[in-house]
Each structure stands twice: as C-alpha cells, then as structure tokens.
Coordinates of C-alpha atoms in Angstrom, one line a residue:
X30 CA -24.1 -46.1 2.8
X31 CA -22.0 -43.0 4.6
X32 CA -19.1 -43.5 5.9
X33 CA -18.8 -43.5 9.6
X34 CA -15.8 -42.1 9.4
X35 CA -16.1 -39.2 7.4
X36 CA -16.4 -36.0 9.0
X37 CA -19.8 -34.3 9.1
X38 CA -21.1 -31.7 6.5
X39 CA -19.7 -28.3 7.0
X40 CA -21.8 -25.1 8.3
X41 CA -24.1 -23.6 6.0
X42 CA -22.2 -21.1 3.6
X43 CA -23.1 -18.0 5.1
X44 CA -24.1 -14.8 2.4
X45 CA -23.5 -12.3 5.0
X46 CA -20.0 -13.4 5.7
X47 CA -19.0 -13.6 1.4
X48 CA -20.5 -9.9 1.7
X49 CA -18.0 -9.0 4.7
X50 CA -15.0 -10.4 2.5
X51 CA -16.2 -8.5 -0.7
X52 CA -16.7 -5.3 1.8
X53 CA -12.6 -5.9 2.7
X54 CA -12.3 -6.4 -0.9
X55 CA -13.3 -3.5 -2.1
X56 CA -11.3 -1.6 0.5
X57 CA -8.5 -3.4 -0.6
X58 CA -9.1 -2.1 -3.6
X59 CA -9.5 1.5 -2.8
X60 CA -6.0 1.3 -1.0
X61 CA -4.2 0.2 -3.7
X62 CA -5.9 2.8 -5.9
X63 CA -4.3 5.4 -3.6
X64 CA -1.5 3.5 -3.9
X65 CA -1.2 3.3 -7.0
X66 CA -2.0 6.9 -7.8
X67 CA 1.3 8.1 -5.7
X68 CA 3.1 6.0 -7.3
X69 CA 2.4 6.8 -10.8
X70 CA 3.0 10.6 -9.0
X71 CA -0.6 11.1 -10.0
X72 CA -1.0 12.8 -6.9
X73 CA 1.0 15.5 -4.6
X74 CA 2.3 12.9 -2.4
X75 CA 1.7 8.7 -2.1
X76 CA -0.6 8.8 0.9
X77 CA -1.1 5.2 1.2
X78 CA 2.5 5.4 2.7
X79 CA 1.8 7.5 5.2
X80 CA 0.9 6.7 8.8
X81 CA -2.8 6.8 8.5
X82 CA -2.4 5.1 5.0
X83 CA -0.7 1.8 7.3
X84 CA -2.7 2.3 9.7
X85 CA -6.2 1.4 7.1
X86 CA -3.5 -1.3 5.3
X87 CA -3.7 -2.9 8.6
X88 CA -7.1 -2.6 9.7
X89 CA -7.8 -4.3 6.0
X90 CA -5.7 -7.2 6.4
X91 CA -6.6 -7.7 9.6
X92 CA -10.5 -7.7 8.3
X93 CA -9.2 -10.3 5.7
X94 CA -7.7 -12.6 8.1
X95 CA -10.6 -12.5 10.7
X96 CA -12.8 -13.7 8.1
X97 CA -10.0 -16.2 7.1
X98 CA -10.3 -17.7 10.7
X99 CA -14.6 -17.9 10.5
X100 CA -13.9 -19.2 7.3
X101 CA -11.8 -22.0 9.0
X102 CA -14.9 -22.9 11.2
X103 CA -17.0 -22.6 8.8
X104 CA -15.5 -25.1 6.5
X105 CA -13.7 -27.1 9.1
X106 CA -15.4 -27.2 12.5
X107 CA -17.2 -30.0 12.6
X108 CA -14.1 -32.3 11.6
X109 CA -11.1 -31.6 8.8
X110 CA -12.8 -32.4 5.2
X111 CA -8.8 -32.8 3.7
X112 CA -9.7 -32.8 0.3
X113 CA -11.2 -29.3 -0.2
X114 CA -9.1 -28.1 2.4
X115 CA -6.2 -28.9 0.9
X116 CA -7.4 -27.6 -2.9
X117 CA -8.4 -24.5 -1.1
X118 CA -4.5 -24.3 0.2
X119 CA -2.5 -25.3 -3.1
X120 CA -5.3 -22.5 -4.6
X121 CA -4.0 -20.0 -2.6
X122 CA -0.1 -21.1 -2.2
X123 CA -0.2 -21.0 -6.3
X124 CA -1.6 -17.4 -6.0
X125 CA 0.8 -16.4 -3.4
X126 CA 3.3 -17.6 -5.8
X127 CA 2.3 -15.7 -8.3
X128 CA 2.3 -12.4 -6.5
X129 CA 5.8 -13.2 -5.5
X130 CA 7.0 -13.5 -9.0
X131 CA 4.8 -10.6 -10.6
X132 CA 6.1 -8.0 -8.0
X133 CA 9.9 -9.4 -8.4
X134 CA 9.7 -8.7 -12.1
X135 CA 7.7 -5.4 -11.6
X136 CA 9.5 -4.7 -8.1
X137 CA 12.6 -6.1 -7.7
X138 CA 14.1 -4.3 -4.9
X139 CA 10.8 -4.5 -2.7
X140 CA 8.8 -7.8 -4.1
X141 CA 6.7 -9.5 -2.3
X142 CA 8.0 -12.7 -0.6
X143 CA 5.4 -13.2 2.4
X144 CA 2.2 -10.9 2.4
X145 CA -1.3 -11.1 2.8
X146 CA -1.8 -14.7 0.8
X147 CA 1.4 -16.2 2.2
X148 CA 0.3 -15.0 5.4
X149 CA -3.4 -16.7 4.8
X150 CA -1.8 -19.8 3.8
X151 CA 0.3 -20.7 6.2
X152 CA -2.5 -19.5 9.1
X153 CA -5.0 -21.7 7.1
X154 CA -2.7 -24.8 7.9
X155 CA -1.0 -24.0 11.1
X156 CA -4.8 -23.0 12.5
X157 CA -6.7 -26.4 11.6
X158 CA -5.8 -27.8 15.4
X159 CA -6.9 -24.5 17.2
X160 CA -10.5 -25.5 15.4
X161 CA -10.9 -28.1 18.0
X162 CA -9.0 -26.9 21.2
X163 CA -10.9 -25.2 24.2
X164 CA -12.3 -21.8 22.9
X165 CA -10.0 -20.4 26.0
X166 CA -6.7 -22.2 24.9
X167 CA -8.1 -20.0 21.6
X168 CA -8.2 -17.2 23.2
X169 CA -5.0 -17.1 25.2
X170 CA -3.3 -18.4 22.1
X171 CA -4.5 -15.6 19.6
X172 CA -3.2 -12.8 22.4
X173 CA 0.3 -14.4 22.8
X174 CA 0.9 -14.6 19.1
X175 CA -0.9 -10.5 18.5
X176 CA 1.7 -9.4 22.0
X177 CA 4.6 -11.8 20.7
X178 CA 6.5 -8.9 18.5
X179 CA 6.7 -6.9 21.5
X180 CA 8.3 -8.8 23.5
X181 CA 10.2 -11.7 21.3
X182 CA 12.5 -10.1 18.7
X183 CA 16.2 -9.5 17.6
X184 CA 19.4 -9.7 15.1
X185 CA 18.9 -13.5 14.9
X186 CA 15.2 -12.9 13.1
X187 CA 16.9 -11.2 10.5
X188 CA 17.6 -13.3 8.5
X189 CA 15.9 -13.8 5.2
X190 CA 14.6 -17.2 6.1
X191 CA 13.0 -15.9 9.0
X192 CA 11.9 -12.9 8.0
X193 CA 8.0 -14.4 8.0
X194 CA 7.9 -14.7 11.4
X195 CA 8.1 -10.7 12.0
X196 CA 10.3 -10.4 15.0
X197 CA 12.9 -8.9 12.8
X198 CA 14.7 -5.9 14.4
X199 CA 15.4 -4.2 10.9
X200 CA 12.7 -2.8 8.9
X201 CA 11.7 -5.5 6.0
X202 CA 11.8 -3.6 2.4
X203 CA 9.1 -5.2 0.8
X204 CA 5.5 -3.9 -0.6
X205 CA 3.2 -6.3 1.4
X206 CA 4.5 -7.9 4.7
X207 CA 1.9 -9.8 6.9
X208 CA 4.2 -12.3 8.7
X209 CA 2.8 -14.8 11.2
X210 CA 3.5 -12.6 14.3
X211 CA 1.3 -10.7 15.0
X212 CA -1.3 -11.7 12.3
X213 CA -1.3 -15.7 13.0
X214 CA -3.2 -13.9 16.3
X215 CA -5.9 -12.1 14.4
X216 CA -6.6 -15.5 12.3
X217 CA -6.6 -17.3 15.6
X218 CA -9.2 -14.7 17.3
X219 CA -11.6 -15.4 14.2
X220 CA -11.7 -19.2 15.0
X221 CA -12.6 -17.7 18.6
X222 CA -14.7 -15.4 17.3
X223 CA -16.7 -18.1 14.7
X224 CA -16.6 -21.1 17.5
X225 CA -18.2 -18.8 19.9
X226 CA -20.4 -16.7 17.3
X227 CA -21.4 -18.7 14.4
X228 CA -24.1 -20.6 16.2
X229 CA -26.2 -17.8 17.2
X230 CA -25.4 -16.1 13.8
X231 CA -26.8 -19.0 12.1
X232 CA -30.1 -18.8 14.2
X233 CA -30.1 -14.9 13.9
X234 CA -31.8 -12.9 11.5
X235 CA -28.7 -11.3 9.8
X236 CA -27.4 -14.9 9.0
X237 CA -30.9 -15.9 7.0
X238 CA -30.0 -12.9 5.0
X239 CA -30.2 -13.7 1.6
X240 CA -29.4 -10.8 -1.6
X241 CA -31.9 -10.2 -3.5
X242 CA -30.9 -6.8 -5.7
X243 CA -28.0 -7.0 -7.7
X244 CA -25.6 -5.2 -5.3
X245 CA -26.3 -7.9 -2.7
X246 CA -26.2 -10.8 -5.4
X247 CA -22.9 -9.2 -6.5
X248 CA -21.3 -8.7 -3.1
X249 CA -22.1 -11.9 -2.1
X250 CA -20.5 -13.5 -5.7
X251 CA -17.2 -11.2 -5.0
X252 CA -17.1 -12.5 -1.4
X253 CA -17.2 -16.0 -2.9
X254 CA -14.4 -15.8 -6.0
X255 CA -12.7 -13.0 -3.6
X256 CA -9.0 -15.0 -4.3
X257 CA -9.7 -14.7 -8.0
X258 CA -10.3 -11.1 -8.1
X259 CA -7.4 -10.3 -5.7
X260 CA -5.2 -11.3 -8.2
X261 CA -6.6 -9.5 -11.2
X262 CA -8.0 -6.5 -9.6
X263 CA -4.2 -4.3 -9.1
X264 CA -2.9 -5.5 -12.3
X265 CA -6.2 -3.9 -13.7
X266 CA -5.6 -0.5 -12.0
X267 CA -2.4 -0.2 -12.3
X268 CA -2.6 -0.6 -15.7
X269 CA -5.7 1.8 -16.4
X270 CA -4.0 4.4 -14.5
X271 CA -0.5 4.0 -15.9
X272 CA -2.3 4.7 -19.2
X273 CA -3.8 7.8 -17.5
X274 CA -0.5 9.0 -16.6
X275 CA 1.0 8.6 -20.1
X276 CA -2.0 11.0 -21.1
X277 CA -2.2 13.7 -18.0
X278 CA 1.4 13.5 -17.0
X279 CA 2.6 14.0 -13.0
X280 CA 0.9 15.8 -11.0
X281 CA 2.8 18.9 -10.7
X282 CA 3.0 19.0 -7.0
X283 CA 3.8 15.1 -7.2
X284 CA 7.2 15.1 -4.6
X285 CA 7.2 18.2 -3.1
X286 CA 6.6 17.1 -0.2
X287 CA 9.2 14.1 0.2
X288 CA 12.5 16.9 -1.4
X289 CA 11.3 19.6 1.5
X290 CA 11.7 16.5 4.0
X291 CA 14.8 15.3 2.5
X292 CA 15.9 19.2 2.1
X293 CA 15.6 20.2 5.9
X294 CA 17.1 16.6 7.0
X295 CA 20.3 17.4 5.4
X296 CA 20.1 21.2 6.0
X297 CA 20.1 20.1 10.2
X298 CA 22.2 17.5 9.7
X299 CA 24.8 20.1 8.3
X300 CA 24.4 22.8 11.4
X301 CA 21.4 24.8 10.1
X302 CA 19.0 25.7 12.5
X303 CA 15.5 23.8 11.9
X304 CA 13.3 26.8 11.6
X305 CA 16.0 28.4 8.6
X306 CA 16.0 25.3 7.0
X307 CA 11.9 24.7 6.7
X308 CA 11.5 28.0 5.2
X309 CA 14.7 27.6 3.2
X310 CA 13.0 23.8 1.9
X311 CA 9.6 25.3 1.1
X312 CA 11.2 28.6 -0.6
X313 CA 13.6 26.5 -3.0
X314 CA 10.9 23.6 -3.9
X315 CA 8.7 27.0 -4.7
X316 CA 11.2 28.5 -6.9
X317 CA 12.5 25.5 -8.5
X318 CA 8.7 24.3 -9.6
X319 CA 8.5 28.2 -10.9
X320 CA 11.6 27.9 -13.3
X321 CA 10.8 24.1 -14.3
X322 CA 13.3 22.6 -12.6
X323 CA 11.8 20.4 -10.0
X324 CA 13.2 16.4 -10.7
X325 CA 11.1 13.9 -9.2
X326 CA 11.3 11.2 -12.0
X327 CA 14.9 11.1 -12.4
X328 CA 15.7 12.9 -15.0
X329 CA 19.2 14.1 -14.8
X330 CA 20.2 18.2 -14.7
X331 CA 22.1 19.5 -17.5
X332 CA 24.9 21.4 -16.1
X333 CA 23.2 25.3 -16.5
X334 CA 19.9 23.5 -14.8
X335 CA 22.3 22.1 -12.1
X336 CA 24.0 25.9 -11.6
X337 CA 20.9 27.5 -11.6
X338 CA 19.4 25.2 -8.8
X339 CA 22.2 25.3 -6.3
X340 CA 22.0 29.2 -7.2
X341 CA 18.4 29.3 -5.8
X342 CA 18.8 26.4 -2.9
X343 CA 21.3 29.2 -1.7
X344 CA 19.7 32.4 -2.3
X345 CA 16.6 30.9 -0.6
X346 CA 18.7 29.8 2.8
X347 CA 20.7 32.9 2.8
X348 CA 16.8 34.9 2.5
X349 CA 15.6 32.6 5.2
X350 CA 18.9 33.3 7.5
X351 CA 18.5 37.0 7.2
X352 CA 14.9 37.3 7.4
X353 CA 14.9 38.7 3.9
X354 CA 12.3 38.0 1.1
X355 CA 13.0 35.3 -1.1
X356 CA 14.2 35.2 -4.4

C-alpha cells in the first residue's frame, strides 16, 4: 500500500535536457583544453584568460547552472524525495572536495575553494524552497541575487570565510570562482524557467525526443554521468597534453605577449612616453627571441645572457626614441 505521505514520482527524466548538459559538457571541455594549452605555453598566449576567454567561462557555468535549476524541478517539483536528494548532494559535496584538494596540491597559490561544484551544491540545497514558492517570488528572487554584486559589496566580504558569497571588493586568486552572488540567480531563473516550461516541454515534440544513433545515445549517457566525467575529464587532458609538451617543447611565441605588456607598463611607469615604449617592447621581445634569450619558464640568466639583454632592451628604446632602425 503507498504511502500517503510520500511525495509523488518525479517528472519524466527528460533525454533532451541530459543532451543540453553533455552540450555544456563538452564546452567545458574545450575551455579547459585552451586552458590548458596556455598553460603548458603550448600556445603564443593562454587565451582562456583573456576577456572573451571569461566571458565563454561564464556563459558555460551559467549553462551548467540553469540546467542545475530544471534539474531541481525535475527531480523535486512535485514534493522533496530527501533520500536521492540528499545522495545526489553528498555526491557532489565529495566531488567538490576533491577538486579542492587536487588543485591545492597541483595549485597551491590559486586552488580551488568554491567553484562551479561548490557553487551547484550549495544552490542545490539553498534552492529546494524556491521549488514551491510563486513562480513571481522566483522570478524577483533570481534578479535580486544576479543585480546583488552591484550594489552590495565591500572590505567586510573579504574575508576568506566569506569569500563564496562574491561581494568581495578585491579580486579572489583562485582558478574557478562561482560564488553564490550572482550565480545562486541563474540557478534560481532555471527553477523559473523549468516551473514555467517543463510542462509544455513535456507535451512538445522536442521533449519525446528519444536518441537513436550513437551520438544521441552518447550525449544523452554523458548528460546523465556528467558529475563523473567532470572530474576525470581535465586530469585526462592535462595529462595528454603535458606529455605533448615534454615532446614538442613551448611554443616559441609562448609569452610574448604578456613581457611586451609587462615591458611598456614599467617603461610608462618610469617617464617613457607610450608610443617609445610599444615599439621599444615589441623591438626587444624580437631581438631577444632572435639571440635565444627570451625566459618565459623561469630559467635564470647567466650573467653574459643577463648583459647582453639589458644591452638590447636599451639599444631598442634608444632606436625607438630617435626614430632610428633597430638593432
């Protein structure tokens, strides 16, 4: 006999939404490739760094975390079922631990102590009530939580043991931050976006899709163990590509760019006038790739190689003040 007070079965598992979350998957994965190839200084310059390389970091995690709050509905709207819920959480607080202590021991300086799983964790919990207030309440929540860094922050969120929230006014060091504001708000628009869309998804032709090839069949099987190859998937290219590095060696453009940043930074700083100083940066990083003495994986200078590079830093600014040719 069923027990009255047991919360009804959850929504149908829905294949088109486990192919969504292997499609961010596999984005994921092409970001940290990129990542992982400036890194390694496989490539001229880390370009997952770089503004447009945040701005597709974000537009991933935020993918991720949408899907986090469907998911939510999914599993949960029709009533809390605690015991998979609560599996599902200690599944992902255990991975989120792990990622902690793997990038402390690979990363120490810039581990990981609240990112994307952290951040999926806590949401998971803190979103269960939101399942079952007005979809407007939703709604008005997820945009106060997404505008919150904008108009709550300071010194006092600083500190380390409020550095998930994200109203910090110093930059965090770390190589994956997703703290709770803004990204609580993206969770909480899925659980808006699921309560309100799920229904007609379910009576819609895109959500009777069902795979049948074996890209759909294993999309759909990624989307479903996607926790499970989060984990193992940047271990696995980081290590394939470290190998390849100990076989082709840096690319030989690999920091050029950063030293003719850093270069005409401290050439204005020090009173030289920003157009000397560019051509001065890009003359010297020529000259000193041309004699084999560029330094971009710490290797120290003997003394001659020191001598010699200071000789053409200067030769290059002097060329560059006078309109001379360089060196």
């Amino acid at each position: 006999m069923p027990d009255p007070e047991a919360p009804p079965p959850p929504l149908p598992r829905l294949p088109v939404v486990d192919a969504a979350r292997a499609a961010a998957l596999l984005a994921m994965a092409a970001y940290h490739t990129l990542w992982d190839l400036g890194h390694l200084r496989l490539t001229p310059e880390n370009l997952a760094v770089t503004p447009l390389g945040h701005r597709a970091a974000e537009g991933i995690a935020g993918t991720f975390l949408l899907l986090v709050g469907v998911g939510l509905v999914l599993m949960n709207g029709r009533g809390v079922r605690w015991p998979p819920t609560l599996l599902r959480l200690a599944r992902i607080a255990a991975a989120a631990g792990l990622v902690t202590l793997g990038t402390w021991i690979a990363f120490p300086g810039t581990y990981v102590f609240f990112g994307v799983l952290h951040c999926i964790a806590a949401a998971s919990l803190i979103g269960l009530p939101f399942l079952f207030l007005p979809v407007p309440a939703v709604i008005l929540a997820a945009a106060a939580v997404l505008a919150a860094p904008l108009v709550v922050h300071g010194a006092l969120f600083d500190a380390p043991v409020l550095a998930f929230l994200g109203l910090g006014a110093r930059p965090v060091q770390t190589n994956d931050y997703v703290p709770l504001f803004p990204w609580f708000g993206v969770v909480l628009a899925g659980i808006a976006l699921g309560r309100l869309g799920l229904p007609h998804l379910h009576r819609s032709r895109l959500g009777a899709w069902a795979p049948r090839g074996r890209t759909g069949r294993a999309a759909v099987f990624a989307g479903r163990h996607s926790l499970a190859l989060y984990l193992v998937h940047q271990p696995v290219l980081l290590g394939l590509l470290f190998g390849l590095a100990q076989i082709t060696g840096p690319h030989p453009r690999a920091g050029l760019k950063a030293f003719r940043a850093d270069y005409l930074a401290i050439c204005t700083r020090t009173g030289g006038p920003p157009e000397t100083c560019r051509i001065a940066a890009r003359c010297t990083s020529q000259a000193l790739v041309r004699e084999d003495l560029f330094r971009d994986d710490g290797r120290p200078f003997t003394l001659p190689e020191r001598a010699r590079a200071q000789a053409l830093s200067r030769a290059c600014y002097a060329a560059a003040e006078g309109g001379a040719p360089p060196p």
